mmCIF file of C-alpha atoms in Angstrom:
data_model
loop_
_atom_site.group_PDB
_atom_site.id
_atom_site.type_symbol
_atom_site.label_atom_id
_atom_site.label_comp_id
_atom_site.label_asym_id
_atom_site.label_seq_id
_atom_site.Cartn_x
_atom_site.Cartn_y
_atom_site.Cartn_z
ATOM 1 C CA UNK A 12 -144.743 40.481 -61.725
ATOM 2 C CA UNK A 13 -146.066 37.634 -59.948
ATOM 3 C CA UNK A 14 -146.064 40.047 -56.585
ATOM 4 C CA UNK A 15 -148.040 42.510 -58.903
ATOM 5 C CA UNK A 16 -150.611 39.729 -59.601
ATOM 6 C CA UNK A 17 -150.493 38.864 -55.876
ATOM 7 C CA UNK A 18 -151.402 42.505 -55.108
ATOM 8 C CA UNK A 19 -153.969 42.744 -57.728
ATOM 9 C CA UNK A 20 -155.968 39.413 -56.463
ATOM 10 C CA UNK A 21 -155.770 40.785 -52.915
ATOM 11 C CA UNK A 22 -156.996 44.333 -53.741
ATOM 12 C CA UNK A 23 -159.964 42.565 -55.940
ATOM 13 C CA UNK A 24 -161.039 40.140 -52.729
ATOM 14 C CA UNK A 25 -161.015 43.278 -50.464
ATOM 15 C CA UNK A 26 -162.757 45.261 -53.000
ATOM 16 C CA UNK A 27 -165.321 42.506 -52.881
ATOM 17 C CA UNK A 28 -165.753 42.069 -49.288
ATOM 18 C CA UNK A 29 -166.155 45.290 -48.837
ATOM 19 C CA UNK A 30 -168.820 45.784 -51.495
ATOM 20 C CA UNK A 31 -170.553 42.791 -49.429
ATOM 21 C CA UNK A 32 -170.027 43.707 -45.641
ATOM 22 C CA UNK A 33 -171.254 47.505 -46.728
ATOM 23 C CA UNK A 34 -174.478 46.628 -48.955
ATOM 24 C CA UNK A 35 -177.005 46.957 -46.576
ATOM 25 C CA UNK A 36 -175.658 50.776 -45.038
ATOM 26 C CA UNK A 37 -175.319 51.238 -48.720
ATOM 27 C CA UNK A 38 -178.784 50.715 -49.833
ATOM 28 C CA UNK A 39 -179.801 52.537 -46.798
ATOM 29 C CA UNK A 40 -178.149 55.184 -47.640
ATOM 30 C CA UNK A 41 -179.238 55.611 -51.408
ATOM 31 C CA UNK A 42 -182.992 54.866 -50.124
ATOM 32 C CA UNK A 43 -182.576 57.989 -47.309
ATOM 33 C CA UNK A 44 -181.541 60.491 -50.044
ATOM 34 C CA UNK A 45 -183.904 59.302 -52.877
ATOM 35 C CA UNK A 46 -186.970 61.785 -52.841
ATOM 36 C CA UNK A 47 -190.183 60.019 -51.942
ATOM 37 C CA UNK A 48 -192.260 59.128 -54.234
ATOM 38 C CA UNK A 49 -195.713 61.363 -54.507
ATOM 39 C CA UNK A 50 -197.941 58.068 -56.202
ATOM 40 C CA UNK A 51 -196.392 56.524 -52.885
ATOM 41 C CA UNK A 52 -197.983 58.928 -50.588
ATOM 42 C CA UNK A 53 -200.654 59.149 -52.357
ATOM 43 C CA UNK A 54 -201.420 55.652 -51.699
ATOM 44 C CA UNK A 55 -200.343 55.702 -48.007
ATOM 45 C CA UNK A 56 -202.716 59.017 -47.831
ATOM 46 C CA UNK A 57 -205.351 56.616 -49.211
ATOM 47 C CA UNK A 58 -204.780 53.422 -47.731
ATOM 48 C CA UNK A 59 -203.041 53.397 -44.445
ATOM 49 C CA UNK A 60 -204.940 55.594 -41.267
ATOM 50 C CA UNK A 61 -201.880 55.631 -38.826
ATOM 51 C CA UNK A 62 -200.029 57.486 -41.349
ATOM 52 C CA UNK A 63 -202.995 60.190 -41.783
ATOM 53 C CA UNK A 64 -202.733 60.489 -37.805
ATOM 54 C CA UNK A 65 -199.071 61.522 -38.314
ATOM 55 C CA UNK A 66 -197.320 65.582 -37.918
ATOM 56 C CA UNK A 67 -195.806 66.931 -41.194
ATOM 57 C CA UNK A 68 -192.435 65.666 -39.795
ATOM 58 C CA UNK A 69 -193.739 62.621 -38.567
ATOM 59 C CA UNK A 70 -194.993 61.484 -42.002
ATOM 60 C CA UNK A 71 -191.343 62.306 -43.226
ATOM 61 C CA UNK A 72 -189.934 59.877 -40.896
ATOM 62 C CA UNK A 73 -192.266 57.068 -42.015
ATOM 63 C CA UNK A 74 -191.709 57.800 -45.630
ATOM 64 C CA UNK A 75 -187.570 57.515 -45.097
ATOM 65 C CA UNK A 76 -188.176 54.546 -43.141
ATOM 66 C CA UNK A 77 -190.635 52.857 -45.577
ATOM 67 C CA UNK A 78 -188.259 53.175 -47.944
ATOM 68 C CA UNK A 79 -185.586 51.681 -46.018
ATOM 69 C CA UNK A 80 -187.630 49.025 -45.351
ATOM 70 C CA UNK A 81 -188.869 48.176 -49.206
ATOM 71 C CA UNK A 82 -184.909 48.442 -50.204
ATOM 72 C CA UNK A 83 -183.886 45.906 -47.772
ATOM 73 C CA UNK A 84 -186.373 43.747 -48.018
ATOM 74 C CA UNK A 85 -187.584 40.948 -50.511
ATOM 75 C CA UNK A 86 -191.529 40.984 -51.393
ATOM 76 C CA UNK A 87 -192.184 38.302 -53.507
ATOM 77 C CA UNK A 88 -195.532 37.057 -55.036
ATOM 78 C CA UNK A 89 -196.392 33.496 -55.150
ATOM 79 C CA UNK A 90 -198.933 33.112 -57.870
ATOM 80 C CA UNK A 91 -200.258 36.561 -57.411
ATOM 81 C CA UNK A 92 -199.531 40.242 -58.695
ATOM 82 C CA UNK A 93 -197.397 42.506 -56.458
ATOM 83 C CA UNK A 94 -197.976 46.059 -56.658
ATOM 84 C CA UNK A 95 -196.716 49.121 -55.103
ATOM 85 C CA UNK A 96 -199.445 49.303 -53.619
ATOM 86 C CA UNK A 97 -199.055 46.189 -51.908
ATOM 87 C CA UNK A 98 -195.407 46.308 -51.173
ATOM 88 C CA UNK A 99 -196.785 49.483 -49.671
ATOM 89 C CA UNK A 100 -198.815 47.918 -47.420
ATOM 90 C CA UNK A 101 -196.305 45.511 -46.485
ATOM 91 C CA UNK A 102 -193.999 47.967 -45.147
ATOM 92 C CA UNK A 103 -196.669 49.927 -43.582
ATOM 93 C CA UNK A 104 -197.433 46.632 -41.654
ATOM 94 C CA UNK A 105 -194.193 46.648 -40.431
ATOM 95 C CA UNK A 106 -193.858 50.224 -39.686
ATOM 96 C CA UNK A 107 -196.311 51.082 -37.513
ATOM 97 C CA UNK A 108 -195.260 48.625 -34.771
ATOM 98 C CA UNK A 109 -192.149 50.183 -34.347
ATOM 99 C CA UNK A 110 -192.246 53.787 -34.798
ATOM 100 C CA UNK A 111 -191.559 54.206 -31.519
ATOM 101 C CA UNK A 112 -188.183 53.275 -32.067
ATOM 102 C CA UNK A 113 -186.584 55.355 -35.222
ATOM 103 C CA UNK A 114 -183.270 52.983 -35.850
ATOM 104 C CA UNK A 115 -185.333 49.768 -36.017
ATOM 105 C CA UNK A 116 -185.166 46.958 -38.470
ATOM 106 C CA UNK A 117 -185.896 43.482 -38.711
ATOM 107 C CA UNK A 118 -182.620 42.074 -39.116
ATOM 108 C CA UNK A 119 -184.027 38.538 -39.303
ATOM 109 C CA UNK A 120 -186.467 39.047 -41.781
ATOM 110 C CA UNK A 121 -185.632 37.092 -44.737
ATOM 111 C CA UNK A 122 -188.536 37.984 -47.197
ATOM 112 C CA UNK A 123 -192.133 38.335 -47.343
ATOM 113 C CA UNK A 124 -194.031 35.860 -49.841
ATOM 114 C CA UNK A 125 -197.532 37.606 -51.062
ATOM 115 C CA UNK A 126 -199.974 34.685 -51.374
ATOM 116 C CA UNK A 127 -203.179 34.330 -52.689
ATOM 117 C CA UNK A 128 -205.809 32.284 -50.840
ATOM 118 C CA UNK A 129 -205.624 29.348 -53.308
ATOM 119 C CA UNK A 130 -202.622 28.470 -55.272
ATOM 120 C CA UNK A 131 -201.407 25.963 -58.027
ATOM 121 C CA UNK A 132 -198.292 23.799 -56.979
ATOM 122 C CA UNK A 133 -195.809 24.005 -59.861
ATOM 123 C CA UNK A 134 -195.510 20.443 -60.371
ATOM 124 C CA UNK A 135 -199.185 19.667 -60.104
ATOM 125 C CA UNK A 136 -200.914 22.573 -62.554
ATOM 126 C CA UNK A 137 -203.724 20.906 -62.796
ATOM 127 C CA UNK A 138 -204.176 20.600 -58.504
ATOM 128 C CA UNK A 139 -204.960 23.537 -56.671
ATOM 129 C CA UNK A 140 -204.555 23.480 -53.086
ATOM 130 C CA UNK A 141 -205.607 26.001 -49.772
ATOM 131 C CA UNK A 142 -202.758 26.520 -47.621
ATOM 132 C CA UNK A 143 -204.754 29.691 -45.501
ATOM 133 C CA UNK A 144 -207.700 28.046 -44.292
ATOM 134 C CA UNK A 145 -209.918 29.390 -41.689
ATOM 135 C CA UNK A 146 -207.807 31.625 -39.436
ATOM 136 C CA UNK A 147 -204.487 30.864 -40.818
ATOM 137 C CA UNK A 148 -204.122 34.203 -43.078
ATOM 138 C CA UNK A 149 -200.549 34.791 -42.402
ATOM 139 C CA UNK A 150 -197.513 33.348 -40.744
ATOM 140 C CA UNK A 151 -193.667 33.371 -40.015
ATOM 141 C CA UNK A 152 -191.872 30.831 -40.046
ATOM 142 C CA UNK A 153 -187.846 30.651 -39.187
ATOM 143 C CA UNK A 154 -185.178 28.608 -41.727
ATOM 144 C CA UNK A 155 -181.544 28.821 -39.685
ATOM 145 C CA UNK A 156 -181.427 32.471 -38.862
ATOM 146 C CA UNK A 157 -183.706 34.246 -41.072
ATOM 147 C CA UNK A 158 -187.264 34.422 -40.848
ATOM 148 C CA UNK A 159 -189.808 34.435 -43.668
ATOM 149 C CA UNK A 160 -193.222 35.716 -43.588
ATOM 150 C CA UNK A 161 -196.457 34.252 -45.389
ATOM 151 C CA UNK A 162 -199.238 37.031 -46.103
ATOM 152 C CA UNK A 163 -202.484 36.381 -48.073
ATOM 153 C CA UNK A 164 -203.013 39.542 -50.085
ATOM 154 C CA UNK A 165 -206.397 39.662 -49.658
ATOM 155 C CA UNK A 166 -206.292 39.927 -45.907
ATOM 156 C CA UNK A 167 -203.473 41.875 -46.299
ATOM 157 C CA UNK A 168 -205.791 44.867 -48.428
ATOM 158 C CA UNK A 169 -208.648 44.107 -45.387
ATOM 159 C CA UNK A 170 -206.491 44.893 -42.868
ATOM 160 C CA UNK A 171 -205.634 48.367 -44.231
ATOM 161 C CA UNK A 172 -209.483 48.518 -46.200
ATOM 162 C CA UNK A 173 -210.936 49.112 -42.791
ATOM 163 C CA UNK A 174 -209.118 51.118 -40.372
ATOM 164 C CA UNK A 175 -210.708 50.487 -36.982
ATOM 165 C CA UNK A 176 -212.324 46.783 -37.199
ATOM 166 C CA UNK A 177 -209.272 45.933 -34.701
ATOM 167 C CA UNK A 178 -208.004 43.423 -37.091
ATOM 168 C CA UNK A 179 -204.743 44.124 -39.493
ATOM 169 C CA UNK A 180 -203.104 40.512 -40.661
ATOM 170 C CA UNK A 181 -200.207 42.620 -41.253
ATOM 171 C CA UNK A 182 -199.411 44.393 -38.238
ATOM 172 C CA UNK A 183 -200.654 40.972 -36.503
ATOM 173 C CA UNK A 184 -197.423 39.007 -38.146
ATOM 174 C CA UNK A 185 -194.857 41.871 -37.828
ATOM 175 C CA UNK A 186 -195.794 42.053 -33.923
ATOM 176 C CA UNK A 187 -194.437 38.211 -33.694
ATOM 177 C CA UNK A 188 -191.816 39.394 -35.403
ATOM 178 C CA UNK A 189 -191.160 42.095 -32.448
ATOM 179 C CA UNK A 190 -191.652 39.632 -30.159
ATOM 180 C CA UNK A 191 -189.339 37.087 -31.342
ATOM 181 C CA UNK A 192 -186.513 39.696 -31.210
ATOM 182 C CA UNK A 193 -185.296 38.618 -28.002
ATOM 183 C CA UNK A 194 -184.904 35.476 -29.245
ATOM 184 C CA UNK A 195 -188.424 33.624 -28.961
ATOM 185 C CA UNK A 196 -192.255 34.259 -30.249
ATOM 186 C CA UNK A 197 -193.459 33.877 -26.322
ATOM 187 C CA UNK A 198 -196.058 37.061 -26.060
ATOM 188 C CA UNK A 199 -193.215 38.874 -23.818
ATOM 189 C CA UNK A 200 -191.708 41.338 -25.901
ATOM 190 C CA UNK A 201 -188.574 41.743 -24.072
ATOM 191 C CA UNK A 202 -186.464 43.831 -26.067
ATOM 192 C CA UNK A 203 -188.958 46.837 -26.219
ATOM 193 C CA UNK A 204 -190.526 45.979 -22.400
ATOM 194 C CA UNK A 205 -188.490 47.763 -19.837
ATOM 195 C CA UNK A 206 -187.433 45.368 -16.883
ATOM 196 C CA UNK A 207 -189.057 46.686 -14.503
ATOM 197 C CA UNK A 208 -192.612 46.278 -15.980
ATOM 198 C CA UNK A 209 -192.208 42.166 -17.124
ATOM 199 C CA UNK A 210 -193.874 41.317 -13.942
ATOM 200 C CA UNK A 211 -196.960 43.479 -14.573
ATOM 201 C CA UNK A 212 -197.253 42.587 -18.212
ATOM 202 C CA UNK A 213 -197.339 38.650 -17.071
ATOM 203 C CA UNK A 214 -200.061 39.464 -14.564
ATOM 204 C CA UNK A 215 -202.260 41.447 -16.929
ATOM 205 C CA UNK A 216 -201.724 39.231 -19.493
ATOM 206 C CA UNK A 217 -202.760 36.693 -17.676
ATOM 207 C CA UNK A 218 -205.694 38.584 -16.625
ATOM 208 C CA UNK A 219 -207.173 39.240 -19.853
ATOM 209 C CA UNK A 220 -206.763 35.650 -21.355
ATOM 210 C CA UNK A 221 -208.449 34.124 -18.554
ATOM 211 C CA UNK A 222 -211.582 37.073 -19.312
ATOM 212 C CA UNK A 223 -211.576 35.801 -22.936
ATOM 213 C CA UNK A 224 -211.560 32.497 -22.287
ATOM 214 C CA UNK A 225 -214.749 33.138 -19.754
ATOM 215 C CA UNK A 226 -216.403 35.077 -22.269
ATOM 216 C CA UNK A 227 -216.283 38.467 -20.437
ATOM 217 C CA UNK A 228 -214.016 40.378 -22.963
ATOM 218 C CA UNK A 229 -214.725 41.631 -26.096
ATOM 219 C CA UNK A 230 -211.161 41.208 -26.813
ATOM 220 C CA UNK A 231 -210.651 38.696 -30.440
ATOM 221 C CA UNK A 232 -211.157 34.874 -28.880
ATOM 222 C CA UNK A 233 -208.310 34.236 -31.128
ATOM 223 C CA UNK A 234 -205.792 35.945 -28.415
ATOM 224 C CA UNK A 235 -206.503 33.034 -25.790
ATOM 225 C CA UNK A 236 -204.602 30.485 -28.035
ATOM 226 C CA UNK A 237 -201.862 31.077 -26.974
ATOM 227 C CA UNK A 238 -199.599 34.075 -24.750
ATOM 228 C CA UNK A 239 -197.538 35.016 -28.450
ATOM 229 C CA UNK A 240 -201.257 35.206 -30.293
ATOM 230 C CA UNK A 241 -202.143 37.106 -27.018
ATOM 231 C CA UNK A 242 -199.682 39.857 -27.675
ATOM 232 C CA UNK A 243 -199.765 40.025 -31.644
ATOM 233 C CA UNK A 244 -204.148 40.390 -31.387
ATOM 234 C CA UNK A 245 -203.649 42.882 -29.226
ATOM 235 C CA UNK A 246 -201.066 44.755 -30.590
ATOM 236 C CA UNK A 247 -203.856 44.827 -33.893
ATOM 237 C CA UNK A 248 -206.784 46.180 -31.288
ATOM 238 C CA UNK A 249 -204.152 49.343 -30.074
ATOM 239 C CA UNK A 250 -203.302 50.729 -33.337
ATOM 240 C CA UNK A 251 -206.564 49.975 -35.120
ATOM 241 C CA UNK A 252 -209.252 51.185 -32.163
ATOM 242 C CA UNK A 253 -206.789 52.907 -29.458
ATOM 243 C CA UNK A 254 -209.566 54.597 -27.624
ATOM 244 C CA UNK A 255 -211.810 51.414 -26.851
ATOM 245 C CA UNK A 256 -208.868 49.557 -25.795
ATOM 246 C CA UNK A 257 -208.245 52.443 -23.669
ATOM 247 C CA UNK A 258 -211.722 52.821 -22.449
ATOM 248 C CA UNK A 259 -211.766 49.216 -21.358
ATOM 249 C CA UNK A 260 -208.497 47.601 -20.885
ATOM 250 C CA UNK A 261 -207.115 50.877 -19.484
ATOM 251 C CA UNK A 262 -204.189 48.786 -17.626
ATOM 252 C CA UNK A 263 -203.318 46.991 -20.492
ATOM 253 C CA UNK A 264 -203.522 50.103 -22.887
ATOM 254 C CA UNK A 265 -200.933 51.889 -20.693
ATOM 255 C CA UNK A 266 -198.873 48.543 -20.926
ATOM 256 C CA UNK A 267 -198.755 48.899 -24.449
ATOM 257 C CA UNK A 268 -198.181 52.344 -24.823
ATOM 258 C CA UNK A 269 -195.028 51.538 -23.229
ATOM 259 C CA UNK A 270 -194.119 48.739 -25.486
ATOM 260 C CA UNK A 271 -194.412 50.289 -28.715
ATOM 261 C CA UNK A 272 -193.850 53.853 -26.900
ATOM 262 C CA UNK A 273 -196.625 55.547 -28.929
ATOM 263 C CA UNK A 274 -200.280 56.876 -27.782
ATOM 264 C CA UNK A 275 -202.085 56.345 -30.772
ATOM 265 C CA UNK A 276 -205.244 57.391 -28.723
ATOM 266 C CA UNK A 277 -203.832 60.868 -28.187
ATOM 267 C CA UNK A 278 -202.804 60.884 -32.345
ATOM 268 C CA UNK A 279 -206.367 59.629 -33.004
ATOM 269 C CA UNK A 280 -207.989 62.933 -31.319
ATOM 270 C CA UNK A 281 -205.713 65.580 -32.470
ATOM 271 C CA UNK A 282 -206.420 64.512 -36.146
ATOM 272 C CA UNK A 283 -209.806 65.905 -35.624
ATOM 273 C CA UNK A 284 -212.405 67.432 -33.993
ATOM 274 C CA UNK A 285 -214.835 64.593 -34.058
ATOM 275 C CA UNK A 286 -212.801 62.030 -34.077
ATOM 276 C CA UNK A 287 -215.471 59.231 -34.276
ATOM 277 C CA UNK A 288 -216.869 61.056 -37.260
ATOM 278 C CA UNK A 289 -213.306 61.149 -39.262
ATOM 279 C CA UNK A 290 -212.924 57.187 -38.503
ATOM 280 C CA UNK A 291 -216.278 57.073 -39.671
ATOM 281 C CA UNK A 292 -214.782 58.660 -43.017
ATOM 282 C CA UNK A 293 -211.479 57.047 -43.014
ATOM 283 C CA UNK A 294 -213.987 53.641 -42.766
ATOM 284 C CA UNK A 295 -215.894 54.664 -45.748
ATOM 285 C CA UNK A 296 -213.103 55.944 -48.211
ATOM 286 C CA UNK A 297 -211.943 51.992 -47.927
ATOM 287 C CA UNK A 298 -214.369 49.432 -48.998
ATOM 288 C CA UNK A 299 -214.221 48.030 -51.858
ATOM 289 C CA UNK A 300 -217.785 48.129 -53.868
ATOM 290 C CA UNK A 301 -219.299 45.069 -53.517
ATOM 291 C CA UNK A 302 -219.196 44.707 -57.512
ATOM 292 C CA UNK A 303 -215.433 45.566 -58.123
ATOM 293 C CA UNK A 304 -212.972 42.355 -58.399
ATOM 294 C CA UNK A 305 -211.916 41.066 -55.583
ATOM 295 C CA UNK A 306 -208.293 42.200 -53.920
ATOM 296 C CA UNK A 307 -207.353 38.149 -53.642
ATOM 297 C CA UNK A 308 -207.472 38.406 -57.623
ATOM 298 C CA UNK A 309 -209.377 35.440 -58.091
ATOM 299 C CA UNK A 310 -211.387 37.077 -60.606
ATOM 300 C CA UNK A 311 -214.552 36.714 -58.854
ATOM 301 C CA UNK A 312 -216.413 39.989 -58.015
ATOM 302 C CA UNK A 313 -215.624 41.519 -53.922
ATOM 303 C CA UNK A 314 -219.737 40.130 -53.175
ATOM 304 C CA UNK A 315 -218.705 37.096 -54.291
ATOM 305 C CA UNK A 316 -215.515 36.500 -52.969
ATOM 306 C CA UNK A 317 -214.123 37.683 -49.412
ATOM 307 C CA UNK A 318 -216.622 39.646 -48.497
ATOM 308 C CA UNK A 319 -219.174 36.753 -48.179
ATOM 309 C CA UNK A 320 -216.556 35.249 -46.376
ATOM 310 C CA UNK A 321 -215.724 38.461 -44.070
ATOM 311 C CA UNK A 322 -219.896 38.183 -43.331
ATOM 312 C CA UNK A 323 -219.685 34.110 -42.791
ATOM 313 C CA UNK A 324 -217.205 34.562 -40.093
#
């Protein structure tokens, strides 16, 4: 009997290890068979460009892998509502770096917290404090060997609001995340950069900082902080606007299109005849009216909120 027990006690700690060591293939798995969702792609229809610049059986792929993505990873709001629509947005964030590269996932990534732009601390009800002021609309931020990510939903919903301002908070954060794969946030993305081109990467890098810095660039002023903010700004400016980076960083557009190993320029122009003029559509079907609550969900109306802010900057 006792040897029974014994067996029993063993099978049950097996049984449980495996559960553990297998979860994550497991809930890949069940999220790969699970039929996608049509309010889903209805909202990545409406929300997210890149994915209306995708073939039939690219759009497949990014469905499968966005829902890989949302059941591996932990979205959590912080004193603010989240949605499908945002967890949407989330993983479309993440997405679109790397769809150049169908098996990757951010192995790191220990959650995403959804924040507004002005919190309560739980301790102090009565004190509200700003924690994204000015520039500082997202970040990530490493505890022992996961990484967590801070978003403000309401830059998060301006990123993806309008698709060609150059400027997505998401896919901003997510590129340090790409960069930091090979170990550190450093603007060299050495784990998608082939060896051979590290060299010419440093040099143009280089190159375009110092042209910000001197005012000859119309590049965001933002990406001369620092070579990592270099690489993440940029990274916004080729998926949001991939034919003026082409048209005048040509070098560093080519650079690019060999990091992420996509051409969003040539997707861009095979969505459409008149390109400019489906942008100029894609632009439109996104704003929120200036009288409709803010994204943030401050209760204030859009007017009165971030857009005024959007305009102040």
């Amino acid at each position: 009997m006792p040897y029974l027990i014994s067996l029993a006690v063993l099978a049950a700690i097996l049984y449980a290890f495996y559960q553990y060591a297998t979860a994550d293939s497991r809930r890949r798995a069940e999220a790969v068979a699970a039929a996608f969702p049509a309010a889903w792609r209805q909202i990545l229809a409406e929300r997210v460009a890149f994915y209306l610049t995708l073939s039939k059986s690219e759009k497949v792929r990014f469905e499968k892998q966005v829902q890989v993505f949302l059941a591996g990873t932990r979205i959590t709001g912080v004193q603010t509502e989240v949605d499908d629509t945002t967890r949407l947005l989330v993983a479309a964030s993440a997405l679109i770096p790397v769809f150049g590269f169908p098996e990757w996932e951010y192995s790191h990534l220990g959650e995403v917290l959804i924040v507004p732009d002005a919190w309560k601390l739980p301790d102090a009800p009565d004190q509200e404090v700003q924690p994204l002021q000015g520039t500082l609309l997202g970040s990530v931020q490493g505890f022992q060997n996961q990484h967590y990510m801070r978003l403000s939903k309401a830059s998060l919903e301006q990123g993806f609001r309008d698709a060609v301002d150059r400027q997505n908070v998401g896919i901003h954060e997510f590129a340090h995340l790409l960069d930091e794969a090979d170990g550190v946030i450093d603007g060299v993305p050495q784990a998608a950069l082939p060896p051979e081109l590290l060299h010419p990467w440093a040099v143009v890098m280089q190159r375009e900082i110092a042209a910000i810095q001197a005012g000859k660039s119309e590049i965001n002023p933002y990406a001369a902080t620092n070579e990592a903010e270099f690489f993440a700004v940029v990274t916004e400016y080729f998926f949001e606007k991939p034919e003026k980076l082409a048209e005048n960083h040509p070098e560093l557009y080519k650079l690019l299109s060999r990091v992420f190993r996509q051409n969003p320029k040539k997707r861009f122009l095979q969505v459409a005849t008149d390109p400019r003029e489906w942008l100029k559509t894609l632009r439109s079907r996104r704003k929120f009216g200036r009288n409709a609550p803010c994204p943030c969900g401050s209760g204030k109306k859009y007017k009165d909120c971030h857009l005024g802010q959007a305009q102040a900057a």
